PDB file of C-alpha atoms in Angstrom:
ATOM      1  CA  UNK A 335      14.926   0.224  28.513  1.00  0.00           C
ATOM      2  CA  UNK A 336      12.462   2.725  26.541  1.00  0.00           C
ATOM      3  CA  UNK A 337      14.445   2.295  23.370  1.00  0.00           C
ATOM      4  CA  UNK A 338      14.280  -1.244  23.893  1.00  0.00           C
ATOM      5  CA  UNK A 339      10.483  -0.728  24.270  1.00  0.00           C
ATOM      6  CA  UNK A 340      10.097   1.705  21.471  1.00  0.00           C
ATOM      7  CA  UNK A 341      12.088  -0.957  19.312  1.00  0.00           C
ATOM      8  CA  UNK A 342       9.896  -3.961  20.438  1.00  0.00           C
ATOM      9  CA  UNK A 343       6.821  -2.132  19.453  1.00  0.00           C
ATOM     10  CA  UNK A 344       8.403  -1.208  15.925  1.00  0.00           C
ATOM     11  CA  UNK A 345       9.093  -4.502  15.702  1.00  0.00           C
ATOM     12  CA  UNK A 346       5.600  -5.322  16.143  1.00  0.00           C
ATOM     13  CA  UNK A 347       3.602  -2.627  14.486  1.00  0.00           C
ATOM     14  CA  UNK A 348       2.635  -5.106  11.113  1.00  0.00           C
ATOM     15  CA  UNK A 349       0.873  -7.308  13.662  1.00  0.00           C
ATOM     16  CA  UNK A 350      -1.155  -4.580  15.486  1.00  0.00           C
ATOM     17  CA  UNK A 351      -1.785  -2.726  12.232  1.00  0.00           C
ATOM     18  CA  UNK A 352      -3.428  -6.091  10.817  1.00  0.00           C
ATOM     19  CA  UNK A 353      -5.546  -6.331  13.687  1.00  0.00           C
ATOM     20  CA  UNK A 354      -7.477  -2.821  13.603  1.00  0.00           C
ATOM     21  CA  UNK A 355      -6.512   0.511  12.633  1.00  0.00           C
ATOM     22  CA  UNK A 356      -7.648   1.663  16.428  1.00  0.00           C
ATOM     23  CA  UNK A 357      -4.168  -0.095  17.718  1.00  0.00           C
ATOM     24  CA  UNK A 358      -2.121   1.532  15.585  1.00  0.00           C
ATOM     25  CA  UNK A 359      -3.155   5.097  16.593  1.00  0.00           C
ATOM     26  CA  UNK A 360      -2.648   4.091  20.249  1.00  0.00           C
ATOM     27  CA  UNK A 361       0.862   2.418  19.107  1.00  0.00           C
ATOM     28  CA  UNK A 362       1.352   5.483  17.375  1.00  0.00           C
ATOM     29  CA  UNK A 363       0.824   7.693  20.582  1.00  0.00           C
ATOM     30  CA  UNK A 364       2.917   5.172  22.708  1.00  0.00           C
ATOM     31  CA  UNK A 365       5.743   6.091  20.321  1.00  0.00           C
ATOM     32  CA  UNK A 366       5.311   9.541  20.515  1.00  0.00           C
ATOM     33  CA  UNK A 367       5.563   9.724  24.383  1.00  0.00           C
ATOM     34  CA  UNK A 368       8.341   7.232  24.553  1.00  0.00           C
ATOM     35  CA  UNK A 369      10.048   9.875  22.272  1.00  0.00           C
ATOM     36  CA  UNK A 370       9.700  12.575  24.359  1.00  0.00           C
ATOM     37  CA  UNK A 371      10.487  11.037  27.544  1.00  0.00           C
ATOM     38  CA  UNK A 372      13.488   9.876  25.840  1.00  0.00           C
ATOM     39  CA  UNK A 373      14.204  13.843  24.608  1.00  0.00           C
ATOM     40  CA  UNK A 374      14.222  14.656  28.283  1.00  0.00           C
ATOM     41  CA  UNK A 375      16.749  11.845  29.147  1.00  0.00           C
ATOM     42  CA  UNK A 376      19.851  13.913  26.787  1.00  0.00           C
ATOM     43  CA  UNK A 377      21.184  16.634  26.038  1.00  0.00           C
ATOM     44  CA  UNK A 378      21.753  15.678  22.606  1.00  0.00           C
ATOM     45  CA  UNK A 379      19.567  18.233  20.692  1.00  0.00           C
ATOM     46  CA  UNK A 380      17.759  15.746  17.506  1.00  0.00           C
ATOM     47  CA  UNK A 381      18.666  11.973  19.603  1.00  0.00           C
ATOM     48  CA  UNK A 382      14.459  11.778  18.917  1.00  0.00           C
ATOM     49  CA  UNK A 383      13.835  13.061  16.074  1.00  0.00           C
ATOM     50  CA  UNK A 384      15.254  10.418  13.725  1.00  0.00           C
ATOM     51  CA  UNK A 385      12.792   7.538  15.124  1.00  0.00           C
ATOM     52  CA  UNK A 386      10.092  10.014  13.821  1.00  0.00           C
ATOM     53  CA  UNK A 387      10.870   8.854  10.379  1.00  0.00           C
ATOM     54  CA  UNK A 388      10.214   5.570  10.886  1.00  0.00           C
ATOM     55  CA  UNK A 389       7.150   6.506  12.489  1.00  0.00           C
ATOM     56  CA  UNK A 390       6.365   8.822  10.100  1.00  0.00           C
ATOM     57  CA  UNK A 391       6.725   5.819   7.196  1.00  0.00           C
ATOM     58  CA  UNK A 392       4.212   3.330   9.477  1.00  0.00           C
ATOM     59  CA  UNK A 393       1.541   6.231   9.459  1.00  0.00           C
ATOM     60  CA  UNK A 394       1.724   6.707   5.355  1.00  0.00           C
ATOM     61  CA  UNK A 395       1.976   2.485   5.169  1.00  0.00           C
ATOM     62  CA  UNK A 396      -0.658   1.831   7.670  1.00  0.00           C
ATOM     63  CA  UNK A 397      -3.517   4.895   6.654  1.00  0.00           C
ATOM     64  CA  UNK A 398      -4.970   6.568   3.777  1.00  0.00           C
ATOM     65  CA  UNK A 399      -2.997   9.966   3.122  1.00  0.00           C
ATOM     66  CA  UNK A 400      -5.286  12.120   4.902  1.00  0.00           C
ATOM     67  CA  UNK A 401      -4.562  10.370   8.014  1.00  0.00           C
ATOM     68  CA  UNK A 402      -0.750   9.445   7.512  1.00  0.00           C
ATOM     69  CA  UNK A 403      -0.334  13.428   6.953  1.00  0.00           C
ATOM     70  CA  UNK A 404      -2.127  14.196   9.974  1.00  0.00           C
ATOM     71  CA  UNK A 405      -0.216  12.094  12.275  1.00  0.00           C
ATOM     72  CA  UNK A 406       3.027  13.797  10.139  1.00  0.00           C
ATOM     73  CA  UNK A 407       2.085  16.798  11.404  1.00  0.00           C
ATOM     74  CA  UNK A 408       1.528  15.764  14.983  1.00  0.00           C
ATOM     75  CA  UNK A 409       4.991  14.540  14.652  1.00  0.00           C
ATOM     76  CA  UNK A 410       6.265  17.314  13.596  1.00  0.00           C
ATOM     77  CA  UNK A 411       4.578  19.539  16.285  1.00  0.00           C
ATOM     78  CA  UNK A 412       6.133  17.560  18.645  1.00  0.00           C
ATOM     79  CA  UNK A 413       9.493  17.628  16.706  1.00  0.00           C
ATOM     80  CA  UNK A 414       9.379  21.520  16.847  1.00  0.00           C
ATOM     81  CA  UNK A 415       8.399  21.299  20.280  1.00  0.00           C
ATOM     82  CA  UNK A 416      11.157  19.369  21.641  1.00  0.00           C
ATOM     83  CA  UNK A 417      13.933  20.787  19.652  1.00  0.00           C
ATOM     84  CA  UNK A 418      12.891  24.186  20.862  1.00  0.00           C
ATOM     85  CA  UNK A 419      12.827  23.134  24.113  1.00  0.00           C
ATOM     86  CA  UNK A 420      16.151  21.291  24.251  1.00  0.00           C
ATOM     87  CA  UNK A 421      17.941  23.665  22.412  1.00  0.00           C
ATOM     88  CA  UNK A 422      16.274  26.587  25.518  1.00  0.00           C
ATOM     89  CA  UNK A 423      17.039  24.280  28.438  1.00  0.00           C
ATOM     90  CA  UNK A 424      20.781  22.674  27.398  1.00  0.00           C
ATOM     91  CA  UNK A 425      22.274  24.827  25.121  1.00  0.00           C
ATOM     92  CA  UNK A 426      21.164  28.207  26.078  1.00  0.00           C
ATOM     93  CA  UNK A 427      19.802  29.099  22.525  1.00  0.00           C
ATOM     94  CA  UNK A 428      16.989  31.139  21.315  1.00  0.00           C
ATOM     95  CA  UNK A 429      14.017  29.178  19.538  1.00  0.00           C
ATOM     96  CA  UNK A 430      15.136  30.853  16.409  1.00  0.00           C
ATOM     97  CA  UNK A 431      18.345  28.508  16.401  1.00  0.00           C
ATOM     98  CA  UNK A 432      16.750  25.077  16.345  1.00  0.00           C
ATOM     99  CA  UNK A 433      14.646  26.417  12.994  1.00  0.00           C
ATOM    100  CA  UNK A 434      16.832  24.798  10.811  1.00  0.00           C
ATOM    101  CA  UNK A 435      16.837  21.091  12.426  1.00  0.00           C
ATOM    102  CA  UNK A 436      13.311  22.082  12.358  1.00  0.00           C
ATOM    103  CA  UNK A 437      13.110  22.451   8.923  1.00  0.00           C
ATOM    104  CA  UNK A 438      15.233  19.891   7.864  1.00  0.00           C
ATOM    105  CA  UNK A 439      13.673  16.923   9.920  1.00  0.00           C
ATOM    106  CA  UNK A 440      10.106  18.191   8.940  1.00  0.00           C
ATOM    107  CA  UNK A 441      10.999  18.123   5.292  1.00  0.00           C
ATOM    108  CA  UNK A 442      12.049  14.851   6.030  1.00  0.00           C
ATOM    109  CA  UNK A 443       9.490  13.798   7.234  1.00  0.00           C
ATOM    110  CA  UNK A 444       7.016  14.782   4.920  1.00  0.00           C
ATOM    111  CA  UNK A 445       9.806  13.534   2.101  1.00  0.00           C
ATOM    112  CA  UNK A 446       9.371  10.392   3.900  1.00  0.00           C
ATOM    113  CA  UNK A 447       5.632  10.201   3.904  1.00  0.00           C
ATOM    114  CA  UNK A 448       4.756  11.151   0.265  1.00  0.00           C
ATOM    115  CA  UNK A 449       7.353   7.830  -0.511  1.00  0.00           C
ATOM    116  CA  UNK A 450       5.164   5.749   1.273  1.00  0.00           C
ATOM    117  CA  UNK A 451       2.338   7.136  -0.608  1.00  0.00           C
ATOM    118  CA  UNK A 452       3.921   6.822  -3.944  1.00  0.00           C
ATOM    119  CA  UNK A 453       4.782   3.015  -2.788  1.00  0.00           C
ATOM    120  CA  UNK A 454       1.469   2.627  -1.584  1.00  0.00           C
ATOM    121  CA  UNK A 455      -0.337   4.005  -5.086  1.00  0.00           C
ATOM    122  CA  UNK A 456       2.180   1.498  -7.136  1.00  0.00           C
ATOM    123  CA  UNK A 457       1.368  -1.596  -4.744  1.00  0.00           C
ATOM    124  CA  UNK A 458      -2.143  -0.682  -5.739  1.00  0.00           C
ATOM    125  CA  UNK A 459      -1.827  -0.249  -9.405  1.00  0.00           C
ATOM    126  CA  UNK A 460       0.120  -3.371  -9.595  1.00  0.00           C
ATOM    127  CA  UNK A 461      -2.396  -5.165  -7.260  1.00  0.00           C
ATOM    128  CA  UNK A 462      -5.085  -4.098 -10.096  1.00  0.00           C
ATOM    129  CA  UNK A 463      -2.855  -4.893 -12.688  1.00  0.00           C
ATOM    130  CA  UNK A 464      -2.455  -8.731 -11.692  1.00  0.00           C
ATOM    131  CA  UNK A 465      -6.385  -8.862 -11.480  1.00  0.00           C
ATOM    132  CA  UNK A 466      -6.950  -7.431 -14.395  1.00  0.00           C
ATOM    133  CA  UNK A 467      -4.077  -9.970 -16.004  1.00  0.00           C
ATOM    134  CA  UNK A 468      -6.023 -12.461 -14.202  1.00  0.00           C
ATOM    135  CA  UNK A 469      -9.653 -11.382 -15.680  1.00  0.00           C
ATOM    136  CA  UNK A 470      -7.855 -11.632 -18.631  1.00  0.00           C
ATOM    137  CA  UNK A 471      -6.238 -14.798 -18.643  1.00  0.00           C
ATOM    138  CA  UNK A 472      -9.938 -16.250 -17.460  1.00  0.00           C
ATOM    139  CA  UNK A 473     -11.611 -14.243 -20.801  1.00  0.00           C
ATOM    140  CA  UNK A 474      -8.828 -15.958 -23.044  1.00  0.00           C
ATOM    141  CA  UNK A 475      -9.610 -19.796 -21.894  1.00  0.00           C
ATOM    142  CA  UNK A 476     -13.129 -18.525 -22.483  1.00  0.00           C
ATOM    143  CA  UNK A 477     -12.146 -16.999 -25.809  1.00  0.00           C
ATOM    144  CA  UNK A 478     -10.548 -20.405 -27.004  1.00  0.00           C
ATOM    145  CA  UNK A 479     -13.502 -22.686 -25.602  1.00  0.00           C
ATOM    146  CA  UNK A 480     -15.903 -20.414 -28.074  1.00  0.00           C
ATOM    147  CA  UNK A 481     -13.139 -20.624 -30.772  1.00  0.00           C
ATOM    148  CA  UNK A 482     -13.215 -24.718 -30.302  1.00  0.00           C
ATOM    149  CA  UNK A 483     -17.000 -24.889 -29.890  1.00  0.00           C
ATOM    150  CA  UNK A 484     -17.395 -22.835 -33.377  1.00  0.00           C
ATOM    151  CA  UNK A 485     -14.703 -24.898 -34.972  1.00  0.00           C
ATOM    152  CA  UNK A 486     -16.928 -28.110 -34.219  1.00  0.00           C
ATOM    153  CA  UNK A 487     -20.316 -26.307 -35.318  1.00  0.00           C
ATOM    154  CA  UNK A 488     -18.449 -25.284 -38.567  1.00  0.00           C
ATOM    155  CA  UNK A 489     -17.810 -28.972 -39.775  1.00  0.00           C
ATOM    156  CA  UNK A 490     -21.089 -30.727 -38.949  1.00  0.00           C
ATOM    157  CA  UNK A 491     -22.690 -28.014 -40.529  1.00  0.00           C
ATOM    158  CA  UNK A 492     -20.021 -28.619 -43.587  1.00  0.00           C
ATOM    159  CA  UNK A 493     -21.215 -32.592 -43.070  1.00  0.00           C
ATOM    160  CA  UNK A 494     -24.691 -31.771 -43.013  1.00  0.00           C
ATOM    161  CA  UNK A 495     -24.527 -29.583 -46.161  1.00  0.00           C
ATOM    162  CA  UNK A 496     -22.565 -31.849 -48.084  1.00  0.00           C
ATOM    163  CA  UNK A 497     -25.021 -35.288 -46.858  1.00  0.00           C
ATOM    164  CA  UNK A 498     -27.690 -33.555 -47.988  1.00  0.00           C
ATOM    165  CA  UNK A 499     -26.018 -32.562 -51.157  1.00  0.00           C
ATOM    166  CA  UNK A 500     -25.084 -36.249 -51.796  1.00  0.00           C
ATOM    167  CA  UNK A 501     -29.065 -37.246 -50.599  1.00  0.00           C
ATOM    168  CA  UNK A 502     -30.535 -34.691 -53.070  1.00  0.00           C
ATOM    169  CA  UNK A 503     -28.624 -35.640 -56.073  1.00  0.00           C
ATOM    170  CA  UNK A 504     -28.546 -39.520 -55.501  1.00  0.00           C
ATOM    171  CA  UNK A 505     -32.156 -39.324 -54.622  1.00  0.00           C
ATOM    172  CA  UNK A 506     -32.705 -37.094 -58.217  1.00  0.00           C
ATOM    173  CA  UNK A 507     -30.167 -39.305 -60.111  1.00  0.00           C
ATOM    174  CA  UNK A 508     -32.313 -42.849 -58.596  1.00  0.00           C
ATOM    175  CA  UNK A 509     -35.351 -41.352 -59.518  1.00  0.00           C
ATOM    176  CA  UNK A 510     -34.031 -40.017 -62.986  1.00  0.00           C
ATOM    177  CA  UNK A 511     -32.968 -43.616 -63.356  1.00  0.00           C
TER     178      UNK A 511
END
């Protein structure tokens, strides 16, 4: 039933996010004690820690860097925490032995979360790309209006100077006459 719950609420995360950033740290701390409630439910040492990653990508989508890291950490302070505490309780090992899944998931983790950021910082280039394409696509109909307009001015000045060529020297060759 919690891993139903925990997957509902992944499901919906995009809607809460949208809504205010306020939801999504209380989603966010909903997910962290369904893990652990879950971590007490088996024996099975990392069973938690792989929904971190997921969690871990929602923080870096959802907040600026800062924050995303910060809530990395808190997921990996739990991560530590719970391995540790498995690995005591079940297994019968010392704290030193759960170091490596320790490592490994918080490199993950954090591998995880500077992805997200690198997604996040291309989403926004190209997002400034298409409105910069966009300013320029508006400067080039602009560009070709002014073209057109000078075009016009060009030959009725060309009419001009030649009618007033043809005035002056009918006018002198009349009066010549």
């Amino acid at each position: 039933g919690l891993l139903a719950i925990f997957l509902l609420l992944l499901a919906i995360e995009p809607w809460l996010s949208r809504r205010s950033h306020r939801y999504t740290h209380l989603y966010l701390l909903v997910q962290v004690g369904i893990l652990t409630v879950l971590s007490t439910m088996t024996t099975i040492e990392d069973f938690f820690a792989v929904p971190f990653m997921s969690l871990s990508l929602q923080a870096m989508h959802v907040f600026p860097p800062r924050i995303g890291f910060r809530w990395i950490g808190i997921f990996i302070i739990v991560t530590v925490i719970l391995l540790v505490s498995i690995g005591i309780t079940f297994h019968g090992m010392s704290w030193g032995a759960s170091l490596p899944n320790v490592l490994i998931y918080a490199t993950a983790y954090l591998l995880v979360g500077s992805f997200m950021t690198v997604i996040r910082q291309l989403e926004d280039a190209r997002e400034e790309s298409q409105a910069l394409l966009t300013e320029l696509q508006g400067a080039h109909e602009q560009l070709q209006a002014y073209t057109t307009q000078v075009e016009e001015l060009a030959v009725a000045a060309e009419r001009n100077r030649l009618a007033r060529d043809l005035h002056d020297s009918v006018t002198q060759s009349v009066y010549g006459v």
